[in-house]
PDB file of C-alpha atoms in Angstrom:
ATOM      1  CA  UNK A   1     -25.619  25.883 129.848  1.00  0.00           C
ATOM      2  CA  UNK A   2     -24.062  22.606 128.413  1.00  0.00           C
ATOM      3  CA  UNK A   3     -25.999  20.300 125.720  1.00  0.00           C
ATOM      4  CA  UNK A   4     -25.504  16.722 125.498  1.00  0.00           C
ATOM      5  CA  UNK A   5     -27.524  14.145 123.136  1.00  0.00           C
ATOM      6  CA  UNK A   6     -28.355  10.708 124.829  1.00  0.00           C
ATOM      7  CA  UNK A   7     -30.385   8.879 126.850  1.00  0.00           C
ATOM      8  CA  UNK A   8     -32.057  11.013 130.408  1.00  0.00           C
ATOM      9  CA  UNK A   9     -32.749   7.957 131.879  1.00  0.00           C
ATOM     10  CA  UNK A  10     -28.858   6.807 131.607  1.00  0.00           C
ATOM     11  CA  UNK A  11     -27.101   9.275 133.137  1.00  0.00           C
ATOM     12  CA  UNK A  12     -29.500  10.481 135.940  1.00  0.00           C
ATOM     13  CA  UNK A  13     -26.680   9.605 138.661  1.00  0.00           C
ATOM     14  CA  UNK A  14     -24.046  12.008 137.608  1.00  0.00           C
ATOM     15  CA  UNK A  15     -26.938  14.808 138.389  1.00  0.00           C
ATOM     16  CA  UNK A  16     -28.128  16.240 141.756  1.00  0.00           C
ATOM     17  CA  UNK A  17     -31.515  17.773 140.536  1.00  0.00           C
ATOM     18  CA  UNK A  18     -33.222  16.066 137.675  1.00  0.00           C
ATOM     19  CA  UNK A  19     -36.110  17.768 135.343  1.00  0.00           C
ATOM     20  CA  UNK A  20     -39.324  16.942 134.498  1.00  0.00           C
ATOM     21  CA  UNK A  21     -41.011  18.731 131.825  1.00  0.00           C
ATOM     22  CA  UNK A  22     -44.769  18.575 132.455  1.00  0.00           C
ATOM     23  CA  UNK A  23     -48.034  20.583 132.562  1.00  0.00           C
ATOM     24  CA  UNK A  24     -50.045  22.524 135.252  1.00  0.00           C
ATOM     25  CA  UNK A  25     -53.322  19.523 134.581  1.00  0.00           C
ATOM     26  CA  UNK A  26     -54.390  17.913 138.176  1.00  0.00           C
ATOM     27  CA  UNK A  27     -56.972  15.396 137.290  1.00  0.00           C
ATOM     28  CA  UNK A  28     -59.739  14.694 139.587  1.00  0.00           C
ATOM     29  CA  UNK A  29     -58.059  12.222 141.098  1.00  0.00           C
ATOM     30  CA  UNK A  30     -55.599  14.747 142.872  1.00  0.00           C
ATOM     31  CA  UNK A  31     -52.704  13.466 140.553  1.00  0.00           C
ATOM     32  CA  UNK A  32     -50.705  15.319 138.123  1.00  0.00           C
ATOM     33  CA  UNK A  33     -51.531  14.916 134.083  1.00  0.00           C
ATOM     34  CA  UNK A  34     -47.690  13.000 133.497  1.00  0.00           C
ATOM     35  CA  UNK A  35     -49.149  10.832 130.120  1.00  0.00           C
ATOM     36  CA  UNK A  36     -46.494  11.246 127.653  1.00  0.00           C
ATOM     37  CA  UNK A  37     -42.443  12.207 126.962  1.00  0.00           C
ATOM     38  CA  UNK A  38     -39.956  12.978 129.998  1.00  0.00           C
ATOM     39  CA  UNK A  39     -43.012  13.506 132.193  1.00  0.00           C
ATOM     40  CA  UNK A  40     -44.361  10.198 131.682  1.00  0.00           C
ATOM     41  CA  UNK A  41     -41.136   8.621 132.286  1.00  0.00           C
ATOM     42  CA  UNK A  42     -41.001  10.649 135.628  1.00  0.00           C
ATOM     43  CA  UNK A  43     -44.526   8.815 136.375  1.00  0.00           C
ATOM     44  CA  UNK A  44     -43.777   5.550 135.543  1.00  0.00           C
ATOM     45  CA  UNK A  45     -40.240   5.655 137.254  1.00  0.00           C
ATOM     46  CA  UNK A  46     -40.694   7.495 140.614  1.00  0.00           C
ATOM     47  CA  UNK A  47     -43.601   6.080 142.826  1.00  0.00           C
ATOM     48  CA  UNK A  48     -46.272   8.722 143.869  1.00  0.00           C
ATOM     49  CA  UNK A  49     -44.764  11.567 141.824  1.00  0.00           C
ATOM     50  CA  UNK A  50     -47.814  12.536 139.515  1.00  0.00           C
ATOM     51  CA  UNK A  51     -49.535  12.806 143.069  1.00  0.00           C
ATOM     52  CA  UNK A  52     -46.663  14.343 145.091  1.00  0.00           C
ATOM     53  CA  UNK A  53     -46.686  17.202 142.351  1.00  0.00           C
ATOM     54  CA  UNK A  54     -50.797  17.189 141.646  1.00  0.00           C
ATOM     55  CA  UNK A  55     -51.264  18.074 145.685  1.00  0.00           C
ATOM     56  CA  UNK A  56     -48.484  20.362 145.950  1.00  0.00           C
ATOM     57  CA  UNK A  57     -50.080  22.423 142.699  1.00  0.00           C
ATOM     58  CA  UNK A  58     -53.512  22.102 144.227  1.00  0.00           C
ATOM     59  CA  UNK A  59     -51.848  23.169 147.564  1.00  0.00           C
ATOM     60  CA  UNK A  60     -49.983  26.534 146.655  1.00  0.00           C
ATOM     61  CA  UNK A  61     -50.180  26.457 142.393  1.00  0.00           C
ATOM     62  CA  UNK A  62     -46.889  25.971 142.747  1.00  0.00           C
ATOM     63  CA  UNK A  63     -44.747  26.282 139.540  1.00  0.00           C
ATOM     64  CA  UNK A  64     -41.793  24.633 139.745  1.00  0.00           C
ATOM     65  CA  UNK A  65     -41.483  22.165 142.560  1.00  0.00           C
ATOM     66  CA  UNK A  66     -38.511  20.204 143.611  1.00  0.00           C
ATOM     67  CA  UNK A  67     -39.031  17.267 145.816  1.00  0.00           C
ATOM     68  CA  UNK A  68     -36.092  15.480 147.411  1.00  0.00           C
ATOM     69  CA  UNK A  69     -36.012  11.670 146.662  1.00  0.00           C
ATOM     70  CA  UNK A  70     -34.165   8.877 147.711  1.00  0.00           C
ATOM     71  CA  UNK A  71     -34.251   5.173 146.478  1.00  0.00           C
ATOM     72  CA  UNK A  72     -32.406   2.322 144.978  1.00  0.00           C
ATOM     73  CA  UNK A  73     -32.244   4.262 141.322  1.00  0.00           C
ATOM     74  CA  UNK A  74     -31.728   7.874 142.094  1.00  0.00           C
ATOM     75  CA  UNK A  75     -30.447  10.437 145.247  1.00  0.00           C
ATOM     76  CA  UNK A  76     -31.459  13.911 144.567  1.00  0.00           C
ATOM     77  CA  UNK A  77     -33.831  15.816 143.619  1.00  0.00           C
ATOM     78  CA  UNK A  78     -37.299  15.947 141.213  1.00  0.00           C
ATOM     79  CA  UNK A  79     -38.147  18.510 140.135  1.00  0.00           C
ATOM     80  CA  UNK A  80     -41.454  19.949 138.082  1.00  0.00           C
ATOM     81  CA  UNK A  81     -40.904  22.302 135.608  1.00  0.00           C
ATOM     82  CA  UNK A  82     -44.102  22.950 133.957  1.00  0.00           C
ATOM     83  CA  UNK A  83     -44.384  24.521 130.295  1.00  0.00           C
ATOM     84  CA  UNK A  84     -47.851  23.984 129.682  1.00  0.00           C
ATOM     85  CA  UNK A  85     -50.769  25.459 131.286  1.00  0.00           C
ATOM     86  CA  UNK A  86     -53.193  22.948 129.898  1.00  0.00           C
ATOM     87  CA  UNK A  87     -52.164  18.868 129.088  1.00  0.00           C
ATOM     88  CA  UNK A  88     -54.399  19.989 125.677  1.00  0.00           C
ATOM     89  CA  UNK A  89     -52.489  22.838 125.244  1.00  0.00           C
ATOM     90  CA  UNK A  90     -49.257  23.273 123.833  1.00  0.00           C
ATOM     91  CA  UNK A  91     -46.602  24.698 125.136  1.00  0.00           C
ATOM     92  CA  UNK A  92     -46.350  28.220 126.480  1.00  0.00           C
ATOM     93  CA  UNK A  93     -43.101  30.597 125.853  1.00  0.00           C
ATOM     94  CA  UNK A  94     -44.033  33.043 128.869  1.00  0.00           C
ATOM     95  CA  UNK A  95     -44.856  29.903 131.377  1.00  0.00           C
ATOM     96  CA  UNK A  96     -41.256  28.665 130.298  1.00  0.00           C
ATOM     97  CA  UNK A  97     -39.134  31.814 130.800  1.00  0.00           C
ATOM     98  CA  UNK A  98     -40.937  32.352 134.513  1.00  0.00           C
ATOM     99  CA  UNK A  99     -40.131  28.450 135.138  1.00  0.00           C
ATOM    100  CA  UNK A 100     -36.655  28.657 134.157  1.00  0.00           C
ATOM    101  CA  UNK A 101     -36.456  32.057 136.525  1.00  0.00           C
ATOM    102  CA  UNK A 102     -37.937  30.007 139.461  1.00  0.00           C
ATOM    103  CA  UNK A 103     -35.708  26.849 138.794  1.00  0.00           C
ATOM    104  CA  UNK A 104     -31.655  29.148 138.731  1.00  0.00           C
ATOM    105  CA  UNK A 105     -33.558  30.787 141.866  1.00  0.00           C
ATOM    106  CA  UNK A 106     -34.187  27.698 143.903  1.00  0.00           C
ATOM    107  CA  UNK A 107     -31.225  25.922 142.314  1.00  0.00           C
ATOM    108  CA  UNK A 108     -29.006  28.562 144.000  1.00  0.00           C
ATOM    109  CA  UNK A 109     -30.860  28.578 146.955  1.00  0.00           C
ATOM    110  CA  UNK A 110     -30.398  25.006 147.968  1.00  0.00           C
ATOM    111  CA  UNK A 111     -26.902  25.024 146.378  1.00  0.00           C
ATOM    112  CA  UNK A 112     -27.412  22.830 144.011  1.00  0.00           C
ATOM    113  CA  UNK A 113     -24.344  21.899 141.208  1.00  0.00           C
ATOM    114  CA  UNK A 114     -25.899  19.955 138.547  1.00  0.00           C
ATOM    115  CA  UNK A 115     -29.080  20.268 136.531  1.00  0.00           C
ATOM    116  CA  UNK A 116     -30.128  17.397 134.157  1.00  0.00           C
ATOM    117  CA  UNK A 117     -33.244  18.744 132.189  1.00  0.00           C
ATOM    118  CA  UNK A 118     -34.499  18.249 128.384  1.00  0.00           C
ATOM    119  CA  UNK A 119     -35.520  21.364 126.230  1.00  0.00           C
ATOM    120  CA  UNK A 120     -38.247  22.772 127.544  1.00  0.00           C
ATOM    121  CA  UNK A 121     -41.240  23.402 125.761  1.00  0.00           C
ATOM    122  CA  UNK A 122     -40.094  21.795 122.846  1.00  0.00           C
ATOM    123  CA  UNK A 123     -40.752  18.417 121.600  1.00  0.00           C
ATOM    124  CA  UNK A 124     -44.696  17.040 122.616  1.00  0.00           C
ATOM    125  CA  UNK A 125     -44.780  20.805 123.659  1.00  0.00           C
ATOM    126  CA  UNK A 126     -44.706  21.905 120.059  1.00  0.00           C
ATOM    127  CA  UNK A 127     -42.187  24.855 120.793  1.00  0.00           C
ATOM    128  CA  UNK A 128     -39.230  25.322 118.561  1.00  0.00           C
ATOM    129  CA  UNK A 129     -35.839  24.325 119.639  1.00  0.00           C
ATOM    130  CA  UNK A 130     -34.433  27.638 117.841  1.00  0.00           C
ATOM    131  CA  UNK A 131     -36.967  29.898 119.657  1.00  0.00           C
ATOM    132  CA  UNK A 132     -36.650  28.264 123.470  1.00  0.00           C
ATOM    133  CA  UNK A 133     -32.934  27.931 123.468  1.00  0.00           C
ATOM    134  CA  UNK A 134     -31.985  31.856 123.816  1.00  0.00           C
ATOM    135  CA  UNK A 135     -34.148  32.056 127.023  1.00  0.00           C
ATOM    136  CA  UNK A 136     -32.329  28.999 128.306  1.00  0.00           C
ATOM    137  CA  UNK A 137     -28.690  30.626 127.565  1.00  0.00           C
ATOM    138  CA  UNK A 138     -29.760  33.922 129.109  1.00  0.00           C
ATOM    139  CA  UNK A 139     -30.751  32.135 132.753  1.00  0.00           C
ATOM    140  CA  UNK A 140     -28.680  28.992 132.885  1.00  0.00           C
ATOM    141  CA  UNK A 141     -25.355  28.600 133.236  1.00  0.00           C
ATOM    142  CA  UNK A 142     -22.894  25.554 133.508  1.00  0.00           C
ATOM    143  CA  UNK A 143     -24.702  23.699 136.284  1.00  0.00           C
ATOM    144  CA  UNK A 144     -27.236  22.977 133.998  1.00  0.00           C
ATOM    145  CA  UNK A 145     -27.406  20.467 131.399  1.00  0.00           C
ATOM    146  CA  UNK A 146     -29.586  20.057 128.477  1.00  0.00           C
ATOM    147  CA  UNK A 147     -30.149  16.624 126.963  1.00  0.00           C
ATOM    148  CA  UNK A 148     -32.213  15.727 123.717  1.00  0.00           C
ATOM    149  CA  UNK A 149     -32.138  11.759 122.371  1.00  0.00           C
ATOM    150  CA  UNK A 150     -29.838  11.595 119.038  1.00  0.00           C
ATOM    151  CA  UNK A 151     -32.766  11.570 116.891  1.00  0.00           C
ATOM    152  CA  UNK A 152     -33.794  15.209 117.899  1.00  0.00           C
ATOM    153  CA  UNK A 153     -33.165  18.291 115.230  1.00  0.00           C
ATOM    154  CA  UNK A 154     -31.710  21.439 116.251  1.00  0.00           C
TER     155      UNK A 154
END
């Protein structure tokens, strides 16, 4: 597992799967709960995502879900990585270590090579850095890279 600090948005091209750190929330409206952080970005950047992802949970209560995706600002793939049951809830440990399980599985699976993801669970999802990032050394390995903005604490 590498860790960079910077801007996701900025360097989404040098990645073939990019992260979004969300919830498991599908309103009634059939869309995925995406209203604030990386997931919100993921919402307001990529058309149809929030209901790509809600109908795919409602579908087969999926956990993580990678959706391939093509347009002017990114090739690759989205994926949903969910660490919160609950949009009111926060963050969930045991949701994060299955989700991180899923993700090296289907990463090798499709033969994937890079990973761009935040730190899960941590940040609006009230986990601790210090806590989340020994579950993230013990499954990930150098195709995946962890970003937080410059401002962010160890």
């Amino acid at each position: 597992m590498l860790e960079v600090k910077g801007d996701f948005s900025k360097i989404i091209q040098n990645f073939d799967a990019i992260v979004s750190l969300n919830n498991k929330t599908v309103l009634r409206n059939g869309k995925l709960s995406m209203s604030g952080g990386l997931a919100r970005w993921f919402k307001d950047t990529f058309q149809y995502i929030d209901q790509i992802w809600g109908q795919e949970i409602l579908a087969s209560n999926a956990n993580v879900i990678f959706t391939e995706w093509k347009d002017s600002l990114y090739n690759g793939y989205l994926v949903a990585f969910p660490t919160k049951y609950d949009v009111m809830l926060d963050a969930d440990i045991g949701l994060v270590e299955i989700c991180l399980k899923e993700l090296v599985k289907e990463v090798d699976k499709r033969g994937i090579k890079t990973v761009l993801l935040g730190r899960p669970g941590a940040g609006l999802g009230n986990l601790r850095w210090t806590d989340v990032k020994p579950l993230c050394q013990k499954y990930l390995d150098d195709r995946f890279t962890i970003i937080c903005y410059e401002y962010e604490n160890d």
